[in-house]
């Protein structure tokens, strides 16, 4: 298939490009390079530097003629979304709608959307299943959930057959350690550099950490006809506390420095993990890289980068 990956120069996007190429697809990437890095994109994927909010997107997609779009381009910083929800909605909702209209006009058949566990808010039970109800606590979660609904409506009106993937906390090589999103990347890079790490509150917050290569594989599987119209969690179903994560990364990096504890962040969800049985039974996806292996690969990557 001829597949366009928006956000293709980003952390997850660049791995999705790799997985698509490995599966034999023809791959195009679109990214405004606001956080993406072209040097991590496989050169076999032609990169178009463009903003998903650009009015010229319809003409652009008309020229590129993708059969499928995997939409990962986004404003991904939940703290920034809290400070400036209009900016978040401008990229994640208005940009998404602009892309959707362009995809529809260009006759795109399939669209896979990278959504998030943030759509659920504070879970009523663990692990959270797709139908458990969504009550996002952040502007980021609201804009992602709203776009899920727009996709569903568009599909009923002749739009592309859409698949929603709700990722848990994704980690792995190429994650930006300077952003706000990835605690594994932040701790890993700082521990290797001998810099102090900060844990908000007591570190008992627990999250579901899923390896980026597994998420990329889920994106490729989501192109199959059986995935059309579906919403799927992409997660391990297991939880690790931030403190445990810090200790594991300390052992892997050889750093014994204790973390500093800063004030807890108000409104932070205490514990969340997602039930991934639907994607397992429908698409045959299961995580293949366990936490030990995934953290080791991530630390190795940061170590090689700091030496290079
Ligand atoms: N990392 C996670 O834990 C996680 C969890 C759940 C969902 N997601 C979703 O996965 C997707 C990828 O996230 P990521 O972690 O790889 O972040 P990332 O910042 O590395 O990737 C986002 C990419 O989108 C590009 N981009 C941003 N705004 C754009 C715009 N207006 N036009 C075109 N390109 C634009 C950026 O340059 C970047 O390359 C996002 O949609 C994010 O919401 C990520």
Coordinates of C-alpha atoms and ligand atoms in Angstrom, one line a residue:
X1 CA 0.0 0.0 0.0
X2 CA 1.0 3.6 -0.5
X3 CA 0.9 5.0 3.1
X4 CA 1.4 8.5 4.3
X5 CA 2.6 8.9 7.9
X6 CA 1.9 12.3 9.4
X7 CA 4.4 13.1 12.2
X8 CA 6.7 10.6 10.4
X9 CA 9.9 12.4 11.6
X10 CA 8.8 12.1 15.2
X11 CA 9.5 9.5 17.9
X12 CA 6.7 7.0 17.2
X13 CA 6.3 8.1 13.5
X14 CA 9.8 7.2 12.6
X15 CA 9.4 3.7 14.0
X16 CA 6.0 3.4 12.1
X17 CA 7.9 4.3 8.9
X18 CA 10.5 1.6 9.6
X19 CA 7.8 -1.0 10.3
X20 CA 5.8 -0.1 7.1
X21 CA 9.0 -0.3 5.0
X22 CA 9.8 -3.7 6.6
X23 CA 6.3 -4.9 5.7
X24 CA 6.9 -3.9 2.1
X25 CA 4.7 -0.8 1.9
X26 CA 5.5 2.3 -0.1
X27 CA 6.0 5.1 2.5
X28 CA 5.6 8.9 2.5
X29 CA 6.1 11.1 5.5
X30 CA 4.6 14.5 6.3
X31 CA 5.9 16.5 9.3
X32 CA 6.4 20.2 10.1
X33 CA 9.5 19.3 12.1
X34 CA 8.3 21.2 15.1
X35 CA 9.6 18.4 17.3
X36 CA 10.4 15.8 14.6
X37 CA 14.0 15.1 13.4
X38 CA 14.5 14.3 9.7
X39 CA 17.8 12.5 10.5
X40 CA 15.8 9.7 12.3
X41 CA 13.6 9.1 9.3
X42 CA 14.5 6.3 6.9
X43 CA 15.5 8.1 3.6
X44 CA 13.4 5.7 1.6
X45 CA 10.4 7.5 2.9
X46 CA 10.0 10.8 1.0
X47 CA 9.5 13.6 3.5
X48 CA 7.2 16.5 2.8
X49 CA 7.7 19.4 5.3
X50 CA 4.2 20.7 5.9
X51 CA 1.8 21.7 8.7
X52 CA -1.4 19.6 9.0
X53 CA -3.2 22.9 9.5
X54 CA -2.1 24.2 6.1
X55 CA -5.0 25.0 3.7
X56 CA -2.9 23.7 0.9
X57 CA -3.1 20.2 2.3
X58 CA -5.9 19.1 0.0
X59 CA -3.8 19.9 -3.1
X60 CA -0.8 18.2 -1.5
X61 CA -2.6 15.0 -0.7
X62 CA -4.1 15.1 -4.2
X63 CA -0.5 15.1 -5.5
X64 CA 0.8 12.5 -3.1
X65 CA -2.2 10.2 -3.6
X66 CA -1.8 7.9 -0.6
X67 CA -4.2 5.0 -0.2
X68 CA -3.8 5.1 3.6
X69 CA -2.8 7.7 6.2
X70 CA -1.4 6.9 9.6
X71 CA -2.0 10.1 11.6
X72 CA 0.5 10.7 14.3
X73 CA 1.3 14.4 13.9
X74 CA 0.2 16.2 17.1
X75 CA 0.8 18.6 19.9
X76 CA 1.8 16.0 22.4
X77 CA 2.7 18.0 25.5
X78 CA -0.2 17.6 28.1
X79 CA 1.2 20.4 30.2
X80 CA 1.3 22.8 27.3
X81 CA -2.3 21.8 26.5
X82 CA -3.3 22.8 30.0
X83 CA -1.6 26.2 29.7
X84 CA -2.9 26.8 26.2
X85 CA -5.8 24.6 25.3
X86 CA -6.6 26.6 22.2
X87 CA -3.2 25.9 20.7
X88 CA -3.6 22.2 21.5
X89 CA -7.0 22.1 19.9
X90 CA -5.7 24.1 16.9
X91 CA -3.2 21.4 16.1
X92 CA -4.9 18.2 17.4
X93 CA -8.5 19.0 16.4
X94 CA -8.5 21.7 13.7
X95 CA -5.3 20.2 12.1
X96 CA -6.9 16.8 12.3
X97 CA -10.1 18.0 10.6
X98 CA -8.1 19.7 7.9
X99 CA -6.2 16.5 7.3
X100 CA -9.4 14.5 7.3
X101 CA -11.0 16.7 4.7
X102 CA -7.9 16.5 2.5
X103 CA -7.8 12.7 2.9
X104 CA -11.5 12.4 1.9
X105 CA -11.0 14.7 -1.1
X106 CA -8.0 12.7 -2.2
X107 CA -9.9 9.4 -1.9
X108 CA -7.8 8.0 0.9
X109 CA -9.3 4.5 1.8
X110 CA -7.9 3.9 5.3
X111 CA -7.0 6.2 8.2
X112 CA -5.3 5.1 11.4
X113 CA -5.3 7.6 14.2
X114 CA -2.9 7.7 17.2
X115 CA -5.1 8.4 20.2
X116 CA -4.2 8.1 23.8
X117 CA -5.0 6.6 27.2
X118 CA -5.6 10.3 28.3
X119 CA -9.1 10.0 26.7
X120 CA -10.2 7.8 29.7
X121 CA -9.3 10.2 32.5
X122 CA -9.4 8.7 36.0
X123 CA -10.2 5.0 35.5
X124 CA -13.1 3.4 37.3
X125 CA -11.5 0.0 37.1
X126 CA -8.2 -1.5 36.0
X127 CA -7.2 -2.4 33.4
X128 CA -9.4 0.0 31.4
X129 CA -11.2 -1.5 28.4
X130 CA -12.2 0.5 25.3
X131 CA -15.9 0.7 26.2
X132 CA -15.4 1.7 29.9
X133 CA -16.3 5.3 29.2
X134 CA -14.2 8.4 28.6
X135 CA -13.9 11.4 30.8
X136 CA -10.6 13.1 29.9
X137 CA -9.0 15.3 32.5
X138 CA -6.8 17.3 30.2
X139 CA -7.3 19.4 27.1
X140 CA -5.0 17.0 25.3
X141 CA -7.4 14.1 26.1
X142 CA -10.4 16.2 25.0
X143 CA -9.0 17.1 21.6
X144 CA -7.9 13.5 20.9
X145 CA -11.3 12.1 21.9
X146 CA -13.2 14.8 19.9
X147 CA -11.2 13.8 16.8
X148 CA -12.0 10.1 17.4
X149 CA -15.7 11.1 17.2
X150 CA -15.2 13.2 14.0
X151 CA -13.5 10.2 12.4
X152 CA -16.5 8.0 13.2
X153 CA -18.9 10.6 11.8
X154 CA -16.9 11.1 8.6
X155 CA -16.7 7.3 8.1
X156 CA -20.5 7.3 8.0
X157 CA -20.4 10.1 5.4
X158 CA -18.1 8.5 2.8
X159 CA -14.8 9.3 4.6
X160 CA -11.9 6.9 5.0
X161 CA -12.4 3.7 7.0
X162 CA -10.8 4.7 10.3
X163 CA -9.1 2.8 13.1
X164 CA -8.4 4.4 16.4
X165 CA -5.4 3.2 18.4
X166 CA -5.2 4.4 22.0
X167 CA -1.6 4.1 23.1
X168 CA -0.6 3.8 26.7
X169 CA 2.8 5.3 27.8
X170 CA 5.1 4.7 24.8
X171 CA 8.8 4.5 25.3
X172 CA 11.9 3.5 23.4
X173 CA 14.8 4.7 21.3
X174 CA 14.5 8.2 19.6
X175 CA 12.1 9.6 22.3
X176 CA 12.9 13.2 23.1
X177 CA 14.4 13.4 26.6
X178 CA 13.8 17.2 26.6
X179 CA 10.1 17.0 26.2
X180 CA 7.5 16.6 28.9
X181 CA 6.0 13.4 27.6
X182 CA 8.4 10.6 28.1
X183 CA 9.5 9.8 31.6
X184 CA 11.7 6.8 30.5
X185 CA 13.6 9.1 28.1
X186 CA 14.0 11.9 30.6
X187 CA 15.3 9.6 33.4
X188 CA 17.4 7.5 31.1
X189 CA 19.2 10.5 29.5
X190 CA 19.7 12.3 32.8
X191 CA 21.0 9.3 34.6
X192 CA 23.5 8.6 31.9
X193 CA 24.6 12.2 31.9
X194 CA 25.0 12.1 35.7
X195 CA 22.3 14.8 36.1
X196 CA 19.7 14.8 38.9
X197 CA 16.2 13.4 38.3
X198 CA 13.0 14.8 39.7
X199 CA 10.0 12.7 40.8
X200 CA 6.7 14.4 41.3
X201 CA 5.2 13.4 44.7
X202 CA 6.2 10.0 46.2
X203 CA 6.6 8.2 42.8
X204 CA 3.8 5.8 43.5
X205 CA 2.0 6.9 40.3
X206 CA 1.7 3.8 38.1
X207 CA 1.7 3.6 34.4
X208 CA 1.4 1.1 31.5
X209 CA 4.7 1.3 29.5
X210 CA 4.5 -0.1 26.0
X211 CA 7.5 -0.4 23.7
X212 CA 7.6 1.8 20.6
X213 CA 8.4 -1.0 18.2
X214 CA 5.2 -2.9 19.4
X215 CA 3.2 0.3 18.8
X216 CA 4.6 0.6 15.3
X217 CA 3.6 -3.0 14.6
X218 CA 0.1 -2.2 15.8
X219 CA -0.1 0.7 13.3
X220 CA 0.8 -1.7 10.5
X221 CA -1.7 -4.3 11.6
X222 CA -4.4 -1.6 11.8
X223 CA -4.3 -1.2 8.1
X224 CA -5.9 -4.6 7.6
X225 CA -9.6 -4.5 6.6
X226 CA -10.5 -6.3 9.9
X227 CA -9.4 -3.2 11.8
X228 CA -11.7 -0.7 9.9
X229 CA -14.1 1.1 12.2
X230 CA -12.4 -0.3 15.4
X231 CA -11.0 1.4 18.5
X232 CA -8.2 -0.5 20.2
X233 CA -6.0 -0.1 23.2
X234 CA -2.3 -0.6 22.6
X235 CA -0.8 -1.5 25.9
X236 CA 0.7 -4.2 28.1
X237 CA -2.0 -4.3 30.7
X238 CA 0.7 -4.1 33.4
X239 CA 1.7 -1.3 35.6
X240 CA 5.0 0.0 36.9
X241 CA 5.4 2.9 39.4
X242 CA 7.5 5.9 38.5
X243 CA 9.8 5.0 41.5
X244 CA 10.2 1.4 40.3
X245 CA 11.0 2.7 36.8
X246 CA 13.6 5.0 38.3
X247 CA 15.2 2.2 40.2
X248 CA 15.3 -0.1 37.1
X249 CA 16.8 2.6 35.0
X250 CA 19.3 3.3 37.8
X251 CA 20.5 -0.3 37.6
X252 CA 20.7 -0.3 33.8
X253 CA 22.7 2.9 33.6
X254 CA 24.9 2.1 36.6
X255 CA 23.8 5.2 38.5
X256 CA 23.0 5.0 42.2
X257 CA 22.0 8.7 42.5
X258 CA 18.7 9.1 44.4
X259 CA 16.0 11.1 42.8
X260 CA 14.8 14.4 44.2
X261 CA 11.1 14.5 45.1
X262 CA 9.2 17.6 44.0
X263 CA 5.6 18.5 44.9
X264 CA 3.0 16.2 43.5
X265 CA 1.2 17.5 40.4
X266 CA -2.4 18.4 41.2
X267 CA -4.9 16.2 39.4
X268 CA -2.4 13.6 38.3
X269 CA -4.0 10.2 37.8
X270 CA -2.6 7.7 40.4
X271 CA -2.7 4.5 38.4
X272 CA -3.7 3.4 34.9
X273 CA -3.2 0.4 32.7
X274 CA -5.2 -0.6 29.6
X275 CA -6.8 -3.9 28.6
X276 CA -5.4 -4.9 25.2
X277 CA -7.4 -8.1 24.8
X278 CA -9.5 -6.6 22.0
X279 CA -6.6 -5.9 19.7
X280 CA -5.1 -9.3 20.5
X281 CA -8.3 -11.2 19.5
X282 CA -9.2 -9.0 16.5
X283 CA -5.8 -8.2 15.0
X284 CA -3.5 -10.8 16.6
X285 CA -1.4 -8.1 18.2
X286 CA 0.4 -8.6 21.5
X287 CA 3.4 -6.8 23.0
X288 CA 6.6 -8.7 22.0
X289 CA 9.2 -6.6 23.8
X290 CA 9.0 -6.9 27.6
X291 CA 10.0 -4.1 29.9
X292 CA 13.5 -5.5 30.7
X293 CA 14.4 -5.8 27.1
X294 CA 12.7 -2.5 26.1
X295 CA 14.4 -0.5 28.8
X296 CA 17.8 -2.1 27.9
X297 CA 17.3 -1.2 24.2
X298 CA 16.4 2.4 25.2
X299 CA 19.3 2.9 27.6
X300 CA 21.7 1.4 25.0
X301 CA 20.4 3.9 22.4
X302 CA 20.8 6.9 24.7
X303 CA 24.3 5.6 25.7
X304 CA 25.4 5.2 22.0
X305 CA 24.1 8.7 21.3
X306 CA 25.9 10.3 24.2
X307 CA 29.1 8.6 23.1
X308 CA 28.6 9.6 19.5
Ligands
LIG1 N1 4.6 9.1 23.3 C1 3.5 8.6 23.9 O1 3.6 8.1 25.0 C2 2.1 8.7 23.3 C3 1.1 8.1 24.0 C4 -0.2 8.2 23.4 C5 -0.4 8.8 22.2 N2 0.7 9.3 21.5 C6 0.4 9.9 20.2 O2 1.3 9.4 19.3 C7 1.6 10.4 18.3 C8 3.1 10.6 18.1 O3 3.7 11.0 19.4 P1 5.2 11.0 19.7 O4 5.4 10.6 21.1 O5 6.0 10.3 18.6 O6 5.6 12.6 19.6 P2 6.5 13.4 18.7 O7 6.5 14.9 19.1 O8 7.9 12.8 18.6 O9 5.8 13.3 17.3 C9 4.9 14.2 16.8 C10 5.3 14.6 15.4 O10 4.3 15.4 14.8 C11 5.0 16.6 14.2 N3 4.0 17.7 14.3 C12 3.6 18.3 15.3 N4 2.7 19.3 15.0 C13 2.6 19.2 13.6 C14 1.8 19.9 12.7 N5 1.0 20.9 13.0 N6 1.9 19.5 11.4 C15 2.7 18.5 11.0 N7 3.5 17.8 11.8 C16 3.4 18.1 13.2 C17 6.2 16.8 15.1 O11 7.2 17.5 14.4 C18 6.6 15.4 15.4 O12 7.5 14.8 14.4 C19 0.9 11.7 18.7 O13 -0.3 11.8 18.0 C20 0.7 11.4 20.2 O14 -0.5 12.1 20.7 C21 1.9 9.3 22.0

